[in-house]
Short mmCIF file of C-alpha atoms in Angstrom, two decimals:
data_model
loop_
_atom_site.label_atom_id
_atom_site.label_comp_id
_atom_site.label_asym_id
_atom_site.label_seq_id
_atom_site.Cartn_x
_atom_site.Cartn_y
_atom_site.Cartn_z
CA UNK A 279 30.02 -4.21 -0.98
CA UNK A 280 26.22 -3.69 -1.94
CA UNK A 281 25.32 0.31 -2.43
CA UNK A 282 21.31 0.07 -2.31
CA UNK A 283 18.97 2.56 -3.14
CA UNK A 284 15.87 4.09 -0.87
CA UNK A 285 13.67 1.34 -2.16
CA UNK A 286 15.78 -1.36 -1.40
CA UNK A 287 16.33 0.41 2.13
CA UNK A 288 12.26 0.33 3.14
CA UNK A 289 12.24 -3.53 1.98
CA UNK A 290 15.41 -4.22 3.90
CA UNK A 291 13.65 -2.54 7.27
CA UNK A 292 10.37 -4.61 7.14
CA UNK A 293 12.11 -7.46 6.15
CA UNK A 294 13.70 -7.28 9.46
CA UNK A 295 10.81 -5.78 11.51
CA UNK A 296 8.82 -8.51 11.07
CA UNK A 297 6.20 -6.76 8.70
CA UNK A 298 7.19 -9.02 5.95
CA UNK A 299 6.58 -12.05 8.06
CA UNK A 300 7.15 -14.91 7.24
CA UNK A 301 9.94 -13.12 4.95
CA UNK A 302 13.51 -12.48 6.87
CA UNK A 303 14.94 -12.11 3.75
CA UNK A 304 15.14 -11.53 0.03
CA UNK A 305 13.64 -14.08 -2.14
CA UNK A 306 15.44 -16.64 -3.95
CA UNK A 307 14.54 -17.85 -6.92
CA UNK A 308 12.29 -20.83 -6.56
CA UNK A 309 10.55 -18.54 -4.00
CA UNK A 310 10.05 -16.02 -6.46
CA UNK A 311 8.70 -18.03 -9.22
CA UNK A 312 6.22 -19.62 -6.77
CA UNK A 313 4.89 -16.24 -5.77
CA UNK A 314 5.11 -15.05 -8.96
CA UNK A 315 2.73 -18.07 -10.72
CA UNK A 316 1.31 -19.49 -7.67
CA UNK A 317 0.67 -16.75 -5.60
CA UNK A 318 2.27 -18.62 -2.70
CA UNK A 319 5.34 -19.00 -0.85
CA UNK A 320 7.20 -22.14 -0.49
CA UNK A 321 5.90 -23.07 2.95
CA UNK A 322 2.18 -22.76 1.17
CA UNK A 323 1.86 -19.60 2.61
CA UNK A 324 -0.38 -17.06 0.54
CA UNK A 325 1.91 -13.90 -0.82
CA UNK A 326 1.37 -12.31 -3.71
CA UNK A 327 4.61 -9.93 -4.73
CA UNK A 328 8.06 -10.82 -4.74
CA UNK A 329 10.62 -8.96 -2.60
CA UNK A 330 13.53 -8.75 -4.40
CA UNK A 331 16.91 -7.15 -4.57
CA UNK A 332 18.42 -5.84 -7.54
CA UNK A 333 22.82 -5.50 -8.29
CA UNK A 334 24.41 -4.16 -11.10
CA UNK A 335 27.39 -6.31 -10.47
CA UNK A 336 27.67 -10.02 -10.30
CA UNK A 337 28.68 -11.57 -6.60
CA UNK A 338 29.69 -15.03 -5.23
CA UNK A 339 26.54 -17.32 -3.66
CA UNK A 340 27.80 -18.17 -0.47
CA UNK A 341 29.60 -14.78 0.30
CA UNK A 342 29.12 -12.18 2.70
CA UNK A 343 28.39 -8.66 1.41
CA UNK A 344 28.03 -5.59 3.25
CA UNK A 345 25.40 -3.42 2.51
CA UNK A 346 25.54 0.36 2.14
CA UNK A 347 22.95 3.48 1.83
CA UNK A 348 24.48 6.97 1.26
CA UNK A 349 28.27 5.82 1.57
CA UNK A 350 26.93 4.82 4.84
CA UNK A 351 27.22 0.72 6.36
CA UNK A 352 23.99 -0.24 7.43
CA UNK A 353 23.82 -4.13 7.04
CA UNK A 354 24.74 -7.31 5.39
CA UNK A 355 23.13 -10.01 3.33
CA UNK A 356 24.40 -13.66 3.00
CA UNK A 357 24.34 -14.17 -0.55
CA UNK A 358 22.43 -17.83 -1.15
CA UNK A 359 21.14 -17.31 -4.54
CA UNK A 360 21.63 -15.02 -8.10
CA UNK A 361 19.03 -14.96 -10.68
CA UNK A 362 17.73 -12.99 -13.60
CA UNK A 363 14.14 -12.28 -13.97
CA UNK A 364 12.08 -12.05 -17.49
CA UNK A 365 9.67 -10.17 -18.88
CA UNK A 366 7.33 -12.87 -18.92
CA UNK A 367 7.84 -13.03 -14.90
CA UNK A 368 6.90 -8.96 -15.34
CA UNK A 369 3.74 -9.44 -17.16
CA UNK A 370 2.69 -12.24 -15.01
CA UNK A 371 2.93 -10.23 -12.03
CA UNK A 372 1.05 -7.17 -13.71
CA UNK A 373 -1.45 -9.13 -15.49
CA UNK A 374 -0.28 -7.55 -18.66
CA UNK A 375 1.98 -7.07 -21.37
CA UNK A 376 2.26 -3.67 -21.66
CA UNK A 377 5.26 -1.77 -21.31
CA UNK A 378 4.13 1.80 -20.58
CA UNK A 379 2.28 0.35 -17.10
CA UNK A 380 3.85 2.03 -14.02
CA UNK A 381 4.64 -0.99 -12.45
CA UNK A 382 6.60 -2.54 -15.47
CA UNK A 383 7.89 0.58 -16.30
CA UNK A 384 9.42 0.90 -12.79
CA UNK A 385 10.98 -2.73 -12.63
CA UNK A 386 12.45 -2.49 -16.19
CA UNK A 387 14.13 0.31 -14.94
CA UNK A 388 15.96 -1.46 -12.69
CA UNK A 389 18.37 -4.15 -13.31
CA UNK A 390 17.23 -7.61 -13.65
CA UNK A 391 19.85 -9.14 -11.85
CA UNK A 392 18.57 -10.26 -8.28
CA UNK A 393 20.37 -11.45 -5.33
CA UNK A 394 18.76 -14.08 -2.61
CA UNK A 395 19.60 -14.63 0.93
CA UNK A 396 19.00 -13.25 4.88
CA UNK A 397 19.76 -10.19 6.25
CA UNK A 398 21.14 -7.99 8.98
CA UNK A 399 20.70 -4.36 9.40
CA UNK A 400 21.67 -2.23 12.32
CA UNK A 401 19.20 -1.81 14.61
CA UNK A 402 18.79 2.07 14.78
CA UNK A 403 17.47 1.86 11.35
CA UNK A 404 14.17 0.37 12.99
CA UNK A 405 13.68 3.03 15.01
CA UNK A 406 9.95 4.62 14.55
CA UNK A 407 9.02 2.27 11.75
CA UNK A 408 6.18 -0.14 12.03
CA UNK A 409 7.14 -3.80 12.92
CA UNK A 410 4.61 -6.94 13.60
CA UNK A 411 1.94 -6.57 16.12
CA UNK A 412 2.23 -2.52 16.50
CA UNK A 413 -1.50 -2.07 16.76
CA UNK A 414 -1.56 -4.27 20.14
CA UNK A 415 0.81 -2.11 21.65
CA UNK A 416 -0.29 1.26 20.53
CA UNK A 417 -3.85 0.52 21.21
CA UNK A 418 -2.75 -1.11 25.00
CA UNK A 419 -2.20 2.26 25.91
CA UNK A 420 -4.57 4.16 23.85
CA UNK A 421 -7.92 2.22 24.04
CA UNK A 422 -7.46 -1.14 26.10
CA UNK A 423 -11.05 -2.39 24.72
CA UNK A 424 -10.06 -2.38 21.26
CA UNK A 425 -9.83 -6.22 20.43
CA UNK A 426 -11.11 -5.73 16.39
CA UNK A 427 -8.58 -3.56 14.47
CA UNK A 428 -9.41 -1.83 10.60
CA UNK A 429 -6.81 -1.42 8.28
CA UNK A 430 -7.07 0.88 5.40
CA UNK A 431 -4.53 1.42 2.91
CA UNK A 432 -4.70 4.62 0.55
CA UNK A 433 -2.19 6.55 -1.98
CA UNK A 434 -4.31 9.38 -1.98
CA UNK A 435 -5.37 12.67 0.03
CA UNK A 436 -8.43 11.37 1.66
CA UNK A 437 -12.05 12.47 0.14
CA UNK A 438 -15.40 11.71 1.08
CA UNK A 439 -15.50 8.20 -0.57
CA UNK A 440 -12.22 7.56 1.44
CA UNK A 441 -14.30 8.94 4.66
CA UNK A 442 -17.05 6.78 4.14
CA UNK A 443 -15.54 3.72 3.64
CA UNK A 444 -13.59 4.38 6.80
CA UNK A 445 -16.51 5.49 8.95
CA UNK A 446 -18.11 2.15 8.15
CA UNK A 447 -15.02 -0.08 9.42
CA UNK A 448 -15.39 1.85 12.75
CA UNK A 449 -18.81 0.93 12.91
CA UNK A 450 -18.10 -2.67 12.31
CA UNK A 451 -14.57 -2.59 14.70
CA UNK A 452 -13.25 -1.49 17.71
CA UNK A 453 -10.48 0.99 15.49
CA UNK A 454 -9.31 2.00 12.89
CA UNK A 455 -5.46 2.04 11.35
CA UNK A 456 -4.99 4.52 8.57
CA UNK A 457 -1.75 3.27 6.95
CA UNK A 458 -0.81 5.78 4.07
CA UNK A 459 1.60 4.48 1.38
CA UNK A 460 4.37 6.82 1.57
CA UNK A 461 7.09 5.16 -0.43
CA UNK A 462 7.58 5.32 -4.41
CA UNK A 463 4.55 6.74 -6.13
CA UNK A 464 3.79 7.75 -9.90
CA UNK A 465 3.99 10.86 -11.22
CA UNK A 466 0.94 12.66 -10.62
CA UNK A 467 0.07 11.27 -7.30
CA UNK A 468 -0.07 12.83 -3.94
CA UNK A 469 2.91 13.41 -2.00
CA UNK A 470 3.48 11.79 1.02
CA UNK A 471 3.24 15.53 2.84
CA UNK A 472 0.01 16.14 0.89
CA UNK A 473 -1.81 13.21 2.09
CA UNK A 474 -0.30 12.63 6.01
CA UNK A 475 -1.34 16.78 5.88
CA UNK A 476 -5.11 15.98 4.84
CA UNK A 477 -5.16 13.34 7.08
CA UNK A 478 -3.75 15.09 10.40
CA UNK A 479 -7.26 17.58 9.73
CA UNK A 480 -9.18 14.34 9.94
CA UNK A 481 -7.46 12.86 12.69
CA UNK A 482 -7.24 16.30 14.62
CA UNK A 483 -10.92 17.54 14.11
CA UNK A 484 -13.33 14.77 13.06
CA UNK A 485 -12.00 11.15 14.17
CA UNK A 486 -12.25 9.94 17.52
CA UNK A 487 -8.57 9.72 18.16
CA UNK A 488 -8.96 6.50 21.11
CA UNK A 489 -9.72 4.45 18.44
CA UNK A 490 -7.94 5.94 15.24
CA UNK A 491 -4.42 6.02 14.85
CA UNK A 492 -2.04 7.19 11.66
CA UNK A 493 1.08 6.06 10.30
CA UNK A 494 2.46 5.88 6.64
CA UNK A 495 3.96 2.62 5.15
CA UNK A 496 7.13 2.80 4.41
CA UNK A 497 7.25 0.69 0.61
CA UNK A 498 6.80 1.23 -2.91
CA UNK A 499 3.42 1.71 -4.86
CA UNK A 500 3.44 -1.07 -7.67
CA UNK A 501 -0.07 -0.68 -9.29
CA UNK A 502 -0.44 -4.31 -9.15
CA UNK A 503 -3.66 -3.96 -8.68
CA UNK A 504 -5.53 -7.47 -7.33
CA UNK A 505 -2.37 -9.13 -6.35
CA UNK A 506 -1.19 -5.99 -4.83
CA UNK A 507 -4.30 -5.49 -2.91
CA UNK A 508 -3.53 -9.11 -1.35
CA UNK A 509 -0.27 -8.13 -0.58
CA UNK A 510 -1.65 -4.98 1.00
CA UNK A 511 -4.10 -7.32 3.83
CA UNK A 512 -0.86 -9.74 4.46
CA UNK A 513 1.68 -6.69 5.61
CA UNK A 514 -1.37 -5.28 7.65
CA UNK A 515 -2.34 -8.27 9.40
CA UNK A 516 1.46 -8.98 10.18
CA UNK A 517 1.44 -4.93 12.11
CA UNK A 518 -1.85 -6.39 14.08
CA UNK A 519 -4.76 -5.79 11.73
CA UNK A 520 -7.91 -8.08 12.32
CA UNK A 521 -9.62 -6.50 9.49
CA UNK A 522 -8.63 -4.96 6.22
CA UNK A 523 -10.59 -2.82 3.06
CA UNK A 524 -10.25 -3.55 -0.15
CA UNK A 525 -12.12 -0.94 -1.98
CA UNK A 526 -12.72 -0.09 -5.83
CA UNK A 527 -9.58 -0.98 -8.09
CA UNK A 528 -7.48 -1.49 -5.15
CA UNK A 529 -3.96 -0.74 -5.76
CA UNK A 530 -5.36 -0.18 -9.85
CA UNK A 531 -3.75 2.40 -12.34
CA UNK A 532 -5.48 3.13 -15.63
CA UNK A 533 -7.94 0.35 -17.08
CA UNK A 534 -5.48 -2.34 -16.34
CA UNK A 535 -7.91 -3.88 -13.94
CA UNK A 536 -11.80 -4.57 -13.61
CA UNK A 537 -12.85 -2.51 -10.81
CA UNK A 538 -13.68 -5.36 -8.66
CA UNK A 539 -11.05 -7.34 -9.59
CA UNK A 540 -9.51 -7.40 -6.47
CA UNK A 541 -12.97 -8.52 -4.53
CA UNK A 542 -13.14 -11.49 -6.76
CA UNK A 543 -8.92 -12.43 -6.32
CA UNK A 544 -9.85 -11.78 -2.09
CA UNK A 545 -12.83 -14.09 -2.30
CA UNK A 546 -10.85 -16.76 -4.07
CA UNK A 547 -7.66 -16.54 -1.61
CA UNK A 548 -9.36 -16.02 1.24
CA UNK A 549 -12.29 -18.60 1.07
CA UNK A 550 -11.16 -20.40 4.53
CA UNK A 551 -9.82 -17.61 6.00
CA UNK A 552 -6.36 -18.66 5.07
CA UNK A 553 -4.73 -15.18 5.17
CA UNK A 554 -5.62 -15.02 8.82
CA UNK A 555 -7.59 -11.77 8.33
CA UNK A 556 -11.12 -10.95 7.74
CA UNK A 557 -11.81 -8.83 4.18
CA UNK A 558 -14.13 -5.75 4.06
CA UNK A 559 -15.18 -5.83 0.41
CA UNK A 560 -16.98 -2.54 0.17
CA UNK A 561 -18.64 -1.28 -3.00
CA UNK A 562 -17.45 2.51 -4.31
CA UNK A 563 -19.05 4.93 -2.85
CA UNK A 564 -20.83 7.90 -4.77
CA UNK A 565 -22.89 10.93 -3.57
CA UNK A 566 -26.96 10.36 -4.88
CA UNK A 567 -28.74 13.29 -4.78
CA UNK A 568 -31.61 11.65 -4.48
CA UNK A 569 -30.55 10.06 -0.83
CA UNK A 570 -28.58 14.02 -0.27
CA UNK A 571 -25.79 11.80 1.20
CA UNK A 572 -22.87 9.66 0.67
CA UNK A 573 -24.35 5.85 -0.51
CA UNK A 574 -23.05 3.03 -2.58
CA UNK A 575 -25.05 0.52 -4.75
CA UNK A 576 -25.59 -1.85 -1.96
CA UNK A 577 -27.76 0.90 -0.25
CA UNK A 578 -29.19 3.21 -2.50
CA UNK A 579 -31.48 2.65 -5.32
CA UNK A 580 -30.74 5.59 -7.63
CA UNK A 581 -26.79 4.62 -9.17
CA UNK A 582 -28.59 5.06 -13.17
CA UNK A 583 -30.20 8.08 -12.35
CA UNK A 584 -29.29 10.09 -9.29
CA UNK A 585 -25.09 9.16 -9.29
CA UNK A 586 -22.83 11.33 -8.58
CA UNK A 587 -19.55 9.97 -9.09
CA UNK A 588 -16.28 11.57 -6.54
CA UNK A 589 -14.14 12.47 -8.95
CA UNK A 590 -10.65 12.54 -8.07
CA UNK A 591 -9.73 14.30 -11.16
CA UNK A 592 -12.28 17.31 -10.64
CA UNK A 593 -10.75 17.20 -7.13
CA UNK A 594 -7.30 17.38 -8.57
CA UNK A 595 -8.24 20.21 -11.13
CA UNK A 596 -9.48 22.19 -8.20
CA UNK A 597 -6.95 21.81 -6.04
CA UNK A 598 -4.35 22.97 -9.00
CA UNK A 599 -6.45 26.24 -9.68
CA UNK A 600 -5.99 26.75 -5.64
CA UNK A 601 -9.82 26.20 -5.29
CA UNK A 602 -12.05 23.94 -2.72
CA UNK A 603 -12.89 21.36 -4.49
CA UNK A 604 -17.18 20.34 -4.49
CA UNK A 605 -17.47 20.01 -0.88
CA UNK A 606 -19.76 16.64 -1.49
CA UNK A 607 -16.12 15.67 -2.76
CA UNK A 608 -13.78 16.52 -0.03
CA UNK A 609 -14.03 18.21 2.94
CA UNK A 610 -13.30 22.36 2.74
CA UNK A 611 -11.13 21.95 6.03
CA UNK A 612 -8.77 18.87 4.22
CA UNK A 613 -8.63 21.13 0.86
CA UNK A 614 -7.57 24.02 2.52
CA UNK A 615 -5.16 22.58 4.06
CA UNK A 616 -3.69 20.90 0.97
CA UNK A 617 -3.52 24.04 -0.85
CA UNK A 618 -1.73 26.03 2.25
CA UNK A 619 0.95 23.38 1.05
CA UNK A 620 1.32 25.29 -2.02
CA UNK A 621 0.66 24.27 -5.42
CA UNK A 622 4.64 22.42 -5.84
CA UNK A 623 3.81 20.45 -3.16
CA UNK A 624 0.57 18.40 -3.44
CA UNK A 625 1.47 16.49 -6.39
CA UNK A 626 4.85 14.18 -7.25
CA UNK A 627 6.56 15.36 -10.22
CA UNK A 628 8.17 13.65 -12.00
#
């Protein structure tokens, strides 16, 4: 008997939904080393971070364990490997050594024991959670023209940057798939009400709904920055994504990562198209006040003198005080509606 915890539970489901595809299972451990340091599985299949699951108590390879959440049976995994994972496999998967980032912090939290093999879960527990090729069959009945599909993957409250980066993938595509991380986040980040909230105002009175469509992913944030932002285009192409963002320190924390990092990780992976899915690398956008509008560097001449950057801190120190933040920031109709939340609830603690 394997108790697991809510983490473990959200892998578990898109292992079996087919949104970790080609995954059906945990990794074992010359699958894990491969992704680790080669950024591959071993079919030669690109993937980027290893899905793991963590016991505090040793168990047989070969055996059969059920799995429970909550004192409650929802599964079992056929145990075909056990292995113990390093800090050097940490710090090659974070692209650093130090122990106070998020990411490391999280996984030396856990227990460093891992256990390998397929799994089984009871099908109820798939019930309203994303599995491969979703977009096909939402957008069969919502928009049957829609052949060219956007995915865009954000931890955060959406703000005019967000908006803008988002407006131009439904220029370039047929839709648009606003996918929400709404699993483990650091302190100090959204919550998941705080940003599905701001984006229901932008779904309900801005977006053209037949070819927009909302719904949070259900995994962990692990501020793995490039890798992670790899990682993010895989699990989106597997839910029917043709196209996927990959913004400004995608899936960054801190100064752990150049801020284009990720473009130069995508352009490297992706150089015959062997992810299956075509990259938007888009530049950050800023407001110039010099253009009066929303621009990035690719378009607007004035980034030395006329940049205004969107701060998500001044948007987060407004929002705290119970004030609209600079409306060339955010929208007045998204902060409003984050702050009817109430202060306790726009922000994880800890």
């Amino acid at each position: 008997m394997i108790h697991i915890n809510h983490e473990n539970l959200l892998d578990l489901k898109y292992l079996a939904s087919g949104v970790f595809d080609p995954l059906h299972g945990f990794m074992n451990y010359e699958e894990f080393k491969s992704v680790v340091y080669d950024m591959k599985l071993l079919n030669d299949n690109i993937w980027t971070l290893p899905i793991t699951l963590e016991v505090n108590d040793d168990y047989n390879v070969g055996s059969i364990q059920d799995l429970y959440y909550n004192q409650t049976l929802i599964g079992k995994i056929h145990i075909e490997d056990k292995f113990q994972i390093q800090d050097k496999d940490l710090f090659e998967i974070f692209q650093t050594k130090d122990l106070n980032h998020p990411g490391i912090k999280k996984e030396k939290s856990k227990s460093s024991l891992k256990i390998a093999g397929k799994i089984q879960i009871k099908e109820e527990l798939l019930k309203n959670t994303l599995y491969k090729g979703m977009l096909q069959d939402v957008f069969s009945k919502k928009n049957k023209e829609v052949k060219t599909i956007a995915g865009f993957q954000t931890r955060n409250a959406i703000h005019r940057a967000h908006e803008h980066l988002q407006k131009i993938a439904l220029e370039l595509c047929d839709a648009l798939f606003i996918n929400p991380l709404v699993g483990w986040k650091k302190q100090g980040d959204f919550t998941q009400e705080a940003v599905m909230s701001a984006y229901k105002v932008m779904f309900d009175e801005f977006y053209p709904q037949h070819r927009v469509f909302i719904q949070g992913l259900e995994t962990n944030m692990r501020y793995a920055g490039p890798k992670e932002a790899i990682f993010h285009a895989i699990v989106r192409k597997n839910i029917g994504c043709t196209h996927f963002i990959i913004g400004r320190d995608h899936a960054g924390v801190g100064d752990y990562y150049g801020v284009y990092d990720a473009h130069k990780l995508a352009k490297e992976l992706n150089s015959t198209n062997k992810l299956g899915i075509e990259l938007l690398l888009l530049k950050e956008p800023y407001f110039c006040t010099k253009c009066d509008q929303i621009v990035s560097e690719k378009v607007c001449s004035h980034e030395n003198t006329h940049k205004i950057s969107i701060s998500g801190t001044k948007i987060r120190q407004a929002l705290v005080s119970g004030k609209i933040p600079d409306e060339r920031f955010m929208r007045k109709e998204v902060a409003k509606a984050l702050i009817d939340l109430g202060m306790d609830n726009i922000f994880i603690k800890e």
